[in-house]
């Protein structure tokens, strides 16, 4: 190096080269051309074989300088090998240079994956894939590229890579690895809203493996199929496949499969009302997954613990857990799951009366989904990633309605109307319920009731105590009172009162008290009405559901004033107004203001219908 010092210093003086002198820079002491044009001319004046030799020398130097373990420079070294091979492609060592580049690119991909840089890892694996000719190695690299594309939210690319891996594995007659990749592909199809196709693909994979010795690949496929059946509402099949996966996972000590299958079993039992058992299972699944650094399984388990807690109306606990899920998703670079968690966080914040925070979270989620490179959007059809963030869209619509932005809410609803036809029953129910909310605000109770009935019809797939099904039941009763059709209201109240004690969660008990109070008021039963409103308000207060507390107090005040007892209405009306003002609930602030000039329990038509 000493003999190079003088010419290098001369070139620096002539401003051909520069040297990095910043002591804080990792490139300190390195030389570079001041102008790209000069660098290009200098490079092009070299003969192709000379350039090749210099690229090989640079690659050898970079590797030797780090003892052959220069993973942080793997892509740079690979680029030198690729350029060397491209300069003299007919040379005997060209294939060797390309093979060295392939190995280095795989190393670069693994390093990027370990740093949660999913997009960078995907790019490196894709470069390696282009250099891979052996079918088995190609399948392995394609699988890794697909995994990273999924984490980066590039679902189209993930699908293409997984399908390529499956094709190679099938040609090689390797059904077990093919089933494993099919499980990963099914997850992508689910995220795209293609649930039926995901189930069919997994059933086909399981059929191929039938009769084979149960191993890790069989367990993975069974666990994934159990999950898909659960999402599709096929509870019996879900529990059967989960049991298959659990048996293999326990026998072979497969901690990731164990966590996934426990999560599926717990979630399915939750839909059946076995909430205590469900909570134990999903919490243990989360503990197992996080203890073994199985990030995907840990994220899924965390989400489902939050789901069970939400069913139980322990929304504050669910929200805290969801925040930890967001942190983990960001740390491991799982963008689709992060978007899903942010949507759930928005929903929880809205239920807890933190509307500004909920709207901010919803807007953040929607921006992320809409700028995702993998979600192109096509006409009236939603972007696939948006399906995973449906809670964000529906939360924004509900808040827009509450704040008096009915036309904006209608426009938002039109944007997601296409989701009503997706396979996932959770998404269909969410769209139907929020549509009912919009139609109620627009004084279209008949259409609101039809939408609520659409969501209620999905109770078999989602479970009668699903938060969405509970919302559907409340919307149906609201619509019946608004029509007015009090016979229909009685029928829906019978549904509500007919739920078993384990299904009648605190929020449903509160809503039952509230609607029974309204019905009693119309019948002139003052004692039952007062008791019902008082019980509902107490329950909503204990749950920390301020919006529903305020609605109950407003209705209570309307009844008191309509009954000629305005003095008794003052405390509840004042608290209701304060809550609505804090929420910015313009629609309800205006209604509360009307009570101050003579509110009544219901329009004249409702009182006439009551008989």
Coordinates of C-alpha atoms in Angstrom, one line a residue:
X1 CA 0.0 0.0 0.0
X2 CA 3.0 2.4 0.6
X3 CA 3.7 2.6 -3.2
X4 CA 0.1 3.7 -3.8
X5 CA 0.2 6.6 -1.3
X6 CA 2.0 9.1 -3.5
X7 CA -0.2 8.6 -6.7
X8 CA -3.4 8.7 -4.6
X9 CA -2.3 11.9 -2.9
X10 CA -1.5 13.4 -6.3
X11 CA -5.0 12.5 -7.6
X12 CA -6.6 14.1 -4.5
X13 CA -4.6 17.3 -5.1
X14 CA -5.8 17.3 -8.7
X15 CA -9.4 16.9 -7.5
X16 CA -9.8 13.6 -9.3
X17 CA -10.3 11.7 -6.1
X18 CA -11.5 12.6 -2.6
X19 CA -10.8 11.0 0.7
X20 CA -13.3 10.6 3.6
X21 CA -11.6 12.3 6.6
X22 CA -14.6 12.4 9.0
X23 CA -13.5 10.4 12.1
X24 CA -17.2 9.5 12.7
X25 CA -17.7 8.0 9.3
X26 CA -17.5 4.2 8.8
X27 CA -15.9 5.0 5.4
X28 CA -13.1 7.1 7.0
X29 CA -9.9 6.7 4.9
X30 CA -11.6 5.5 1.8
X31 CA -11.1 7.2 -1.6
X32 CA -13.7 8.0 -4.2
X33 CA -14.1 9.8 -7.5
X34 CA -15.3 13.4 -7.2
X35 CA -17.2 13.1 -10.5
X36 CA -19.2 10.1 -11.8
X37 CA -18.2 11.0 -15.3
X38 CA -14.5 10.6 -14.5
X39 CA -15.1 7.3 -12.8
X40 CA -17.1 6.0 -15.8
X41 CA -14.4 7.0 -18.3
X42 CA -11.6 5.5 -16.1
X43 CA -13.6 2.3 -15.8
X44 CA -14.4 2.0 -19.5
X45 CA -10.8 2.5 -20.6
X46 CA -9.9 -0.8 -18.9
X47 CA -10.1 -3.9 -21.0
X48 CA -13.0 -6.3 -20.1
X49 CA -10.6 -9.0 -18.8
X50 CA -8.7 -6.4 -16.8
X51 CA -12.0 -5.2 -15.3
X52 CA -13.0 -8.8 -14.5
X53 CA -9.7 -9.4 -12.7
X54 CA -10.1 -6.2 -10.6
X55 CA -13.7 -7.2 -9.6
X56 CA -12.4 -10.6 -8.5
X57 CA -9.5 -9.0 -6.6
X58 CA -11.9 -6.5 -4.9
X59 CA -14.2 -9.4 -3.9
X60 CA -11.3 -11.4 -2.5
X61 CA -9.9 -8.4 -0.6
X62 CA -13.3 -7.6 1.0
X63 CA -13.7 -11.2 2.1
X64 CA -10.2 -11.6 3.4
X65 CA -10.4 -8.3 5.3
X66 CA -13.3 -9.7 7.4
X67 CA -12.0 -13.3 7.6
X68 CA -14.6 -14.5 5.2
X69 CA -17.5 -13.5 7.5
X70 CA -18.4 -10.2 5.9
X71 CA -22.2 -10.6 6.0
X72 CA -22.7 -6.9 6.1
X73 CA -20.7 -6.6 2.8
X74 CA -22.2 -9.7 1.3
X75 CA -24.2 -7.9 -1.4
X76 CA -21.2 -5.7 -2.3
X77 CA -19.0 -8.7 -2.7
X78 CA -21.7 -10.5 -4.7
X79 CA -22.0 -7.6 -7.0
X80 CA -18.3 -7.8 -7.8
X81 CA -18.6 -11.5 -8.6
X82 CA -21.6 -10.9 -10.8
X83 CA -19.9 -8.1 -12.7
X84 CA -16.8 -10.3 -13.2
X85 CA -19.0 -13.1 -14.6
X86 CA -20.9 -10.7 -16.9
X87 CA -17.7 -9.2 -18.3
X88 CA -16.4 -12.5 -19.6
X89 CA -19.4 -14.9 -19.6
X90 CA -17.6 -17.5 -21.6
X91 CA -14.7 -17.8 -19.1
X92 CA -14.3 -21.2 -17.3
X93 CA -14.6 -19.5 -13.9
X94 CA -17.8 -17.5 -14.8
X95 CA -20.1 -20.2 -13.3
X96 CA -18.0 -20.3 -10.2
X97 CA -18.3 -16.5 -9.8
X98 CA -22.1 -16.7 -10.2
X99 CA -22.3 -19.5 -7.6
X100 CA -20.2 -17.5 -5.1
X101 CA -22.5 -14.5 -5.7
X102 CA -25.6 -16.7 -5.1
X103 CA -24.2 -18.0 -1.8
X104 CA -23.4 -14.4 -0.7
X105 CA -26.8 -13.1 -1.6
X106 CA -28.5 -15.8 0.4
X107 CA -26.3 -14.7 3.4
X108 CA -27.2 -11.1 2.7
X109 CA -30.9 -12.0 2.8
X110 CA -30.6 -13.9 6.0
X111 CA -28.7 -11.0 7.6
X112 CA -31.4 -8.5 6.5
X113 CA -34.1 -10.9 7.8
X114 CA -32.4 -11.0 11.2
X115 CA -32.4 -7.2 11.3
X116 CA -36.2 -7.1 10.5
X117 CA -35.4 -5.5 7.1
X118 CA -37.9 -7.6 5.2
X119 CA -37.9 -5.6 2.0
X120 CA -34.1 -5.7 1.8
X121 CA -34.1 -9.5 2.5
X122 CA -36.7 -10.1 -0.2
X123 CA -34.5 -8.2 -2.7
X124 CA -31.4 -10.2 -1.8
X125 CA -33.3 -13.6 -2.0
X126 CA -34.8 -12.6 -5.3
X127 CA -31.3 -11.8 -6.7
X128 CA -30.1 -15.2 -5.4
X129 CA -33.1 -16.9 -7.0
X130 CA -32.2 -15.6 -10.4
X131 CA -28.8 -17.3 -10.1
X132 CA -30.2 -20.6 -8.8
X133 CA -30.7 -23.6 -11.1
X134 CA -30.9 -26.6 -8.8
X135 CA -34.7 -27.2 -8.2
X136 CA -34.4 -28.0 -4.5
X137 CA -32.2 -25.0 -3.8
X138 CA -34.4 -22.8 -5.9
X139 CA -37.4 -23.9 -3.9
X140 CA -35.7 -23.1 -0.7
X141 CA -34.7 -19.6 -1.8
X142 CA -38.1 -19.0 -3.3
X143 CA -39.7 -19.9 0.0
X144 CA -37.5 -17.5 1.9
X145 CA -38.2 -14.7 -0.7
X146 CA -42.0 -15.4 -0.2
X147 CA -41.7 -15.2 3.6
X148 CA -39.9 -11.9 3.4
X149 CA -42.4 -10.5 0.8
X150 CA -45.2 -11.4 3.1
X151 CA -43.6 -9.6 6.0
X152 CA -43.0 -6.6 3.8
X153 CA -46.7 -6.5 2.9
X154 CA -46.0 -7.4 -0.8
X155 CA -48.6 -10.1 -1.0
X156 CA -48.6 -10.5 -4.8
X157 CA -44.8 -11.2 -4.8
X158 CA -45.2 -13.6 -1.8
X159 CA -47.9 -15.5 -3.7
X160 CA -45.7 -15.8 -6.8
X161 CA -42.6 -17.0 -4.8
X162 CA -44.5 -19.6 -2.8
X163 CA -46.2 -20.9 -5.9
X164 CA -42.8 -21.3 -7.6
X165 CA -41.4 -23.1 -4.6
X166 CA -44.4 -25.5 -4.5
X167 CA -44.0 -26.2 -8.2
X168 CA -40.4 -27.2 -7.8
X169 CA -41.1 -29.3 -4.8
X170 CA -43.9 -31.1 -6.5
X171 CA -41.7 -31.9 -9.5
X172 CA -39.1 -33.3 -7.1
X173 CA -41.9 -35.3 -5.4
X174 CA -41.4 -33.8 -2.0
X175 CA -44.9 -33.5 -0.5
X176 CA -43.9 -32.6 3.0
X177 CA -42.0 -29.5 2.2
X178 CA -44.7 -28.6 -0.4
X179 CA -47.3 -28.8 2.3
X180 CA -45.3 -26.5 4.5
X181 CA -45.0 -23.9 1.7
X182 CA -48.7 -24.4 1.0
X183 CA -49.5 -23.4 4.6
X184 CA -47.5 -20.2 4.1
X185 CA -49.3 -19.5 0.8
X186 CA -52.7 -20.1 2.5
X187 CA -51.8 -17.4 5.0
X188 CA -51.2 -15.0 2.2
X189 CA -54.4 -16.0 0.5
X190 CA -56.3 -15.3 3.7
X191 CA -54.7 -11.9 4.0
X192 CA -55.9 -11.2 0.5
X193 CA -59.4 -12.1 1.5
X194 CA -59.4 -15.4 -0.5
X195 CA -60.3 -17.6 2.4
X196 CA -62.2 -20.3 0.5
X197 CA -59.2 -20.8 -1.8
X198 CA -56.9 -20.9 1.1
X199 CA -59.0 -23.7 2.7
X200 CA -59.1 -25.7 -0.6
X201 CA -55.3 -25.4 -1.0
X202 CA -54.7 -26.7 2.5
X203 CA -57.2 -29.5 2.2
X204 CA -55.3 -30.7 -0.9
X205 CA -52.0 -30.5 0.9
X206 CA -53.3 -32.6 3.8
X207 CA -54.8 -35.1 1.4
X208 CA -51.3 -35.6 -0.2
X209 CA -49.8 -36.2 3.2
X210 CA -52.5 -38.7 4.4
X211 CA -51.0 -42.0 5.4
X212 CA -47.4 -40.5 5.6
X213 CA -45.4 -40.6 8.8
X214 CA -46.5 -37.6 10.8
X215 CA -43.7 -35.1 11.0
X216 CA -43.1 -31.3 11.3
X217 CA -44.5 -30.6 7.8
X218 CA -47.7 -32.5 8.5
X219 CA -48.1 -30.6 11.8
X220 CA -47.6 -27.2 10.2
X221 CA -50.2 -28.0 7.5
X222 CA -52.7 -29.3 10.0
X223 CA -52.3 -26.3 12.2
X224 CA -52.7 -23.9 9.3
X225 CA -55.8 -25.8 8.0
X226 CA -57.3 -25.6 11.5
X227 CA -56.8 -21.9 11.5
X228 CA -58.4 -21.5 8.1
X229 CA -61.4 -23.7 9.0
X230 CA -61.9 -21.6 12.2
X231 CA -61.9 -18.3 10.2
X232 CA -64.4 -19.8 7.7
X233 CA -66.7 -20.8 10.6
X234 CA -66.1 -24.6 10.3
X235 CA -65.6 -25.0 14.0
X236 CA -65.8 -28.9 14.1
X237 CA -63.2 -29.2 11.3
X238 CA -61.0 -26.5 13.0
X239 CA -61.0 -28.4 16.3
X240 CA -60.3 -31.7 14.6
X241 CA -57.3 -30.4 12.7
X242 CA -56.0 -28.5 15.7
X243 CA -56.0 -31.7 17.7
X244 CA -54.0 -33.4 14.9
X245 CA -51.4 -30.6 15.0
X246 CA -51.2 -30.6 18.8
X247 CA -50.6 -34.4 19.0
X248 CA -47.7 -34.2 16.6
X249 CA -46.4 -31.0 18.1
X250 CA -46.3 -32.4 21.6
X251 CA -44.7 -35.7 20.4
X252 CA -42.0 -33.9 18.4
X253 CA -41.6 -30.8 20.7
X254 CA -42.6 -28.4 17.9
X255 CA -43.0 -25.3 20.0
X256 CA -44.2 -23.0 17.1
X257 CA -46.8 -25.5 15.9
X258 CA -47.9 -26.0 19.5
X259 CA -48.4 -22.3 19.9
X260 CA -50.3 -21.9 16.7
X261 CA -52.6 -24.9 17.3
X262 CA -53.3 -23.8 20.9
X263 CA -54.3 -20.3 19.6
X264 CA -56.7 -21.8 17.0
X265 CA -58.3 -24.2 19.5
X266 CA -58.7 -21.3 22.1
X267 CA -60.2 -19.0 19.5
X268 CA -62.7 -21.6 18.3
X269 CA -63.7 -22.4 21.8
X270 CA -64.2 -18.7 22.5
X271 CA -66.7 -18.6 19.7
X272 CA -68.6 -21.4 21.4
X273 CA -68.8 -19.5 24.7
X274 CA -66.1 -21.4 26.5
X275 CA -64.3 -18.2 27.4
X276 CA -62.4 -19.3 30.5
X277 CA -60.8 -22.2 28.7
X278 CA -60.2 -20.1 25.7
X279 CA -58.3 -17.4 27.6
X280 CA -56.1 -20.0 29.3
X281 CA -55.2 -21.6 26.0
X282 CA -54.4 -18.4 24.0
X283 CA -52.4 -17.0 26.9
X284 CA -50.3 -20.2 27.1
X285 CA -49.9 -20.1 23.3
X286 CA -48.5 -16.6 23.6
X287 CA -46.1 -17.6 26.4
X288 CA -44.8 -20.6 24.4
X289 CA -44.3 -18.6 21.2
X290 CA -42.6 -15.6 22.8
X291 CA -40.4 -17.9 25.0
X292 CA -39.0 -19.5 21.8
X293 CA -38.9 -16.3 19.7
X294 CA -41.5 -17.5 17.3
X295 CA -42.6 -14.0 16.2
X296 CA -45.4 -14.9 13.8
X297 CA -47.0 -17.3 16.3
X298 CA -46.5 -14.8 19.1
X299 CA -48.1 -12.0 17.2
X300 CA -51.1 -14.2 16.3
X301 CA -51.5 -15.4 19.9
X302 CA -51.3 -11.9 21.2
X303 CA -54.0 -10.8 18.8
X304 CA -56.3 -13.6 19.9
X305 CA -55.7 -13.0 23.7
X306 CA -56.9 -9.4 22.9
X307 CA -59.9 -10.8 21.0
X308 CA -61.0 -13.0 23.9
X309 CA -60.6 -10.1 26.3
X310 CA -62.7 -7.9 24.0
X311 CA -65.4 -10.5 24.0
X312 CA -65.3 -10.4 27.8
X313 CA -65.6 -6.6 27.6
X314 CA -62.2 -6.2 29.2
X315 CA -61.3 -3.7 26.5
X316 CA -58.7 -1.7 28.5
X317 CA -56.7 -4.9 29.0
X318 CA -57.1 -5.8 25.4
X319 CA -55.9 -2.4 24.3
X320 CA -52.7 -2.6 26.5
X321 CA -51.9 -6.0 25.0
X322 CA -52.5 -4.8 21.5
X323 CA -50.0 -2.0 22.0
X324 CA -47.4 -4.6 22.9
X325 CA -48.4 -6.4 19.7
X326 CA -47.8 -3.3 17.6
X327 CA -44.3 -2.9 19.2
X328 CA -43.4 -6.6 18.4
X329 CA -44.7 -6.3 14.8
X330 CA -42.6 -3.3 14.3
X331 CA -39.5 -4.9 15.8
X332 CA -39.7 -7.9 13.6
X333 CA -40.8 -5.9 10.5
X334 CA -44.2 -7.5 10.0
X335 CA -46.1 -4.7 8.3
X336 CA -49.4 -6.5 7.5
X337 CA -49.7 -7.6 11.1
X338 CA -48.8 -4.1 12.3
X339 CA -51.6 -2.7 10.2
X340 CA -54.0 -5.2 11.6
X341 CA -53.0 -4.4 15.2
X342 CA -53.3 -0.6 14.6
X343 CA -56.8 -1.2 13.3
X344 CA -57.6 -3.2 16.5
X345 CA -56.1 -0.5 18.6
X346 CA -58.3 2.1 16.9
X347 CA -61.4 0.0 17.6
X348 CA -60.5 -0.4 21.3
X349 CA -59.7 3.3 21.7
X350 CA -63.1 4.2 20.2
X351 CA -65.0 1.9 22.5
X352 CA -63.1 3.4 25.5
X353 CA -64.2 6.9 24.4
X354 CA -60.8 8.0 23.1
X355 CA -62.1 9.2 19.8
X356 CA -59.3 11.6 18.8
X357 CA -56.8 8.9 19.5
X358 CA -58.9 6.3 17.6
X359 CA -59.3 8.5 14.6
X360 CA -55.5 9.2 14.5
X361 CA -54.8 5.5 14.7
X362 CA -57.4 4.7 12.0
X363 CA -56.0 7.3 9.7
X364 CA -52.4 6.1 10.2
X365 CA -53.5 2.6 9.4
X366 CA -55.4 3.5 6.3
X367 CA -52.5 5.6 5.0
X368 CA -50.1 2.7 5.5
X369 CA -52.5 0.3 3.6
X370 CA -53.1 2.7 0.8
X371 CA -49.4 3.4 0.1
X372 CA -48.5 -0.3 0.4
X373 CA -46.7 -1.3 -2.9
X374 CA -48.4 -4.7 -2.8
X375 CA -52.0 -3.4 -2.6
X376 CA -52.7 -1.8 -6.0
X377 CA -56.5 -1.4 -5.6
X378 CA -58.7 -2.2 -8.7
X379 CA -61.8 -0.2 -9.5
X380 CA -64.4 -0.7 -6.8
X381 CA -62.6 -3.6 -5.2
X382 CA -60.6 -2.9 -2.0
X383 CA -56.9 -3.4 -1.7
X384 CA -56.2 -6.8 -0.1
X385 CA -54.2 -5.3 2.7
X386 CA -57.2 -3.1 3.5
X387 CA -59.2 -6.2 4.4
X388 CA -56.7 -6.9 7.2
X389 CA -57.2 -3.3 8.4
X390 CA -61.0 -3.3 8.1
X391 CA -61.3 -2.2 11.8
X392 CA -59.5 1.0 10.9
X393 CA -62.0 1.9 8.1
X394 CA -65.1 1.0 10.2
X395 CA -63.8 2.9 13.2
X396 CA -63.3 6.0 11.1
X397 CA -66.8 5.7 9.7
X398 CA -68.4 5.3 13.1
X399 CA -66.6 8.4 14.5
X400 CA -67.5 10.4 11.4
X401 CA -71.2 9.5 12.0
X402 CA -70.9 10.4 15.7
X403 CA -69.3 13.8 14.8
X404 CA -72.0 14.7 12.4
X405 CA -70.1 13.9 9.2
X406 CA -72.8 11.8 7.6
X407 CA -71.9 12.6 4.0
X408 CA -68.2 11.8 4.6
X409 CA -69.2 8.6 6.3
X410 CA -71.4 7.6 3.3
X411 CA -68.4 8.2 1.0
X412 CA -66.2 6.1 3.2
X413 CA -68.8 3.3 3.3
X414 CA -69.0 3.4 -0.5
X415 CA -65.2 2.8 -0.6
X416 CA -65.4 -0.4 1.3
X417 CA -68.7 -1.7 0.1
X418 CA -67.0 -4.3 -2.0
X419 CA -65.8 -6.0 1.1
X420 CA -69.3 -7.2 1.8
X421 CA -68.6 -10.1 -0.7
X422 CA -65.3 -11.3 0.7
X423 CA -65.0 -14.8 2.2
X424 CA -64.0 -13.7 5.7
X425 CA -67.2 -13.5 7.8
X426 CA -65.5 -11.1 10.2
X427 CA -65.1 -8.5 7.4
X428 CA -68.6 -9.1 6.0
X429 CA -70.1 -8.6 9.5
X430 CA -68.0 -5.5 10.1
X431 CA -69.2 -3.9 6.9
X432 CA -72.8 -4.8 7.6
X433 CA -72.7 -3.4 11.1
X434 CA -71.1 -0.1 10.2
X435 CA -73.6 0.3 7.3
X436 CA -76.4 -0.1 9.8
X437 CA -74.8 2.8 11.8
X438 CA -74.7 5.0 8.8
X439 CA -78.3 4.3 7.8
X440 CA -79.5 4.9 11.4
X441 CA -77.9 8.3 11.4
X442 CA -79.4 9.0 8.0
X443 CA -82.9 8.2 9.3
X444 CA -83.2 5.1 7.2
X445 CA -84.1 2.5 9.9
X446 CA -85.5 0.0 7.5
X447 CA -82.2 -0.3 5.7
X448 CA -80.4 -0.2 9.0
X449 CA -82.4 -3.2 10.2
X450 CA -81.7 -5.1 7.0
X451 CA -77.9 -4.6 7.4
X452 CA -78.0 -5.5 11.1
X453 CA -79.8 -8.8 10.2
X454 CA -77.1 -9.5 7.6
X455 CA -74.5 -9.3 10.3
X456 CA -76.6 -11.3 12.8
X457 CA -76.9 -14.1 10.2
X458 CA -73.1 -14.6 10.6
X459 CA -73.4 -15.6 14.3
X460 CA -72.9 -19.3 13.4
X461 CA -69.5 -18.5 11.9
X462 CA -68.4 -15.9 14.4
X463 CA -70.1 -16.9 17.6
X464 CA -73.1 -15.2 19.2
X465 CA -70.8 -13.3 21.6
X466 CA -68.4 -12.0 18.9
X467 CA -68.1 -8.2 19.4
X468 CA -69.4 -7.7 15.9
X469 CA -72.5 -9.9 16.5
X470 CA -73.1 -8.1 19.7
X471 CA -73.0 -4.8 17.8
X472 CA -75.4 -6.2 15.2
X473 CA -77.9 -7.1 17.9
X474 CA -77.7 -3.5 19.3
X475 CA -78.1 -2.0 15.9
X476 CA -81.1 -4.2 15.1
X477 CA -82.9 -3.0 18.3
X478 CA -82.0 0.6 17.6
X479 CA -83.6 0.2 14.1
X480 CA -86.7 -1.4 15.5
X481 CA -87.3 1.5 18.0
X482 CA -86.6 4.0 15.2
X483 CA -89.0 2.5 12.6
X484 CA -91.0 2.2 15.0
X485 CA -91.8 -1.5 15.0
X486 CA -92.2 -2.4 18.7
X487 CA -93.3 -6.0 18.0
X488 CA -90.0 -6.5 16.2
X489 CA -88.2 -4.8 19.1
X490 CA -89.9 -7.3 21.5
X491 CA -88.7 -10.2 19.3
X492 CA -85.1 -8.9 19.3
X493 CA -85.3 -8.3 23.1
X494 CA -86.4 -11.9 23.5
X495 CA -83.2 -12.9 21.6
X496 CA -81.2 -10.8 24.0
X497 CA -82.8 -12.1 27.1
X498 CA -82.7 -15.6 25.8
X499 CA -78.9 -15.7 25.8
X500 CA -77.3 -18.0 28.4
X501 CA -75.6 -16.4 31.4
X502 CA -72.1 -17.1 30.0
X503 CA -73.1 -15.4 26.7
X504 CA -74.6 -12.4 28.4
X505 CA -71.4 -10.4 28.8
X506 CA -71.4 -7.1 30.8
X507 CA -72.0 -4.9 27.8
X508 CA -74.9 -7.0 26.6
X509 CA -76.4 -6.9 30.1
X510 CA -76.1 -3.1 30.0
X511 CA -77.8 -2.9 26.6
X512 CA -80.5 -5.2 27.7
X513 CA -81.3 -3.0 30.7
X514 CA -81.2 0.1 28.4
X515 CA -83.6 -1.3 25.8
X516 CA -85.9 -2.8 28.5
X517 CA -86.0 0.7 30.1
X518 CA -87.0 2.3 26.8
X519 CA -89.7 -0.4 26.3
X520 CA -91.0 0.1 29.8
X521 CA -91.1 3.9 29.3
X522 CA -93.4 3.4 26.2
X523 CA -95.6 1.2 28.2
X524 CA -95.9 3.7 31.0
X525 CA -94.1 1.6 33.6
X526 CA -92.1 4.3 35.3
X527 CA -90.6 2.1 38.0
X528 CA -89.2 -0.4 35.5
X529 CA -87.9 2.3 33.2
X530 CA -86.0 4.1 36.0
X531 CA -84.5 0.9 37.3
X532 CA -83.5 -0.1 33.8
X533 CA -81.8 3.2 32.9
X534 CA -80.1 3.3 36.3
X535 CA -78.7 -0.3 35.9
X536 CA -77.5 0.3 32.4
X537 CA -75.7 3.5 33.3
X538 CA -74.0 1.8 36.2
X539 CA -72.8 -1.1 34.0
X540 CA -71.5 1.2 31.3
X541 CA -69.7 3.3 33.9
X542 CA -68.0 0.2 35.4
X543 CA -67.0 -0.9 31.9
X544 CA -65.5 2.5 31.1
X545 CA -67.6 2.8 28.0
X546 CA -68.3 6.6 28.1
X547 CA -70.2 6.9 24.8
X548 CA -72.8 4.3 25.8
X549 CA -73.0 5.8 29.3
X550 CA -73.8 9.2 27.8
X551 CA -76.4 7.7 25.4
X552 CA -78.1 6.0 28.3
X553 CA -78.1 9.1 30.4
X554 CA -79.5 11.2 27.5
X555 CA -82.3 8.8 26.9
X556 CA -83.0 8.7 30.7
X557 CA -83.1 12.5 30.7
X558 CA -85.4 12.6 27.7
X559 CA -87.8 10.2 29.5
X560 CA -87.7 12.1 32.7
X561 CA -88.5 15.4 31.0
X562 CA -91.2 13.8 28.9
X563 CA -92.7 12.4 32.1
X564 CA -92.8 15.8 33.7
X565 CA -89.8 15.4 36.0
X566 CA -87.2 17.8 34.6
X567 CA -85.4 18.4 37.9
X568 CA -84.4 14.7 38.1
X569 CA -83.0 14.9 34.6
X570 CA -80.5 17.7 35.2
X571 CA -77.6 15.6 36.6
X572 CA -77.7 12.9 34.0
X573 CA -78.3 15.4 31.1
X574 CA -75.3 17.4 32.3
X575 CA -73.0 14.4 32.4
X576 CA -74.2 13.2 29.0
X577 CA -73.5 16.6 27.5
X578 CA -70.0 16.8 29.0
X579 CA -69.1 13.4 27.6
X580 CA -70.5 14.2 24.2
X581 CA -68.6 17.4 24.1
X582 CA -65.3 15.7 25.1
X583 CA -65.9 13.2 22.3
X584 CA -66.7 15.9 19.9
X585 CA -70.0 13.9 19.2
X586 CA -71.8 16.7 17.2
X587 CA -74.7 14.5 16.4
X588 CA -75.4 13.8 20.0
X589 CA -74.5 17.2 21.3
X590 CA -77.3 18.6 19.0
X591 CA -79.8 16.0 20.3
X592 CA -78.8 16.8 23.9
X593 CA -79.3 20.5 23.2
X594 CA -82.9 19.8 22.0
X595 CA -83.7 18.1 25.3
X596 CA -83.0 21.4 27.0
X597 CA -86.0 22.9 25.3
X598 CA -88.4 20.1 26.0
X599 CA -87.2 16.6 25.1
X600 CA -89.4 13.5 25.1
X601 CA -88.7 9.8 25.2
X602 CA -89.6 9.2 21.6
X603 CA -91.3 10.7 18.6
X604 CA -95.2 10.8 18.7
X605 CA -95.3 7.8 16.2
X606 CA -93.4 5.6 18.6
X607 CA -95.7 6.5 21.5
X608 CA -98.7 5.7 19.4
X609 CA -97.2 2.4 18.3
X610 CA -96.7 1.5 22.0
X611 CA -100.4 1.6 22.4

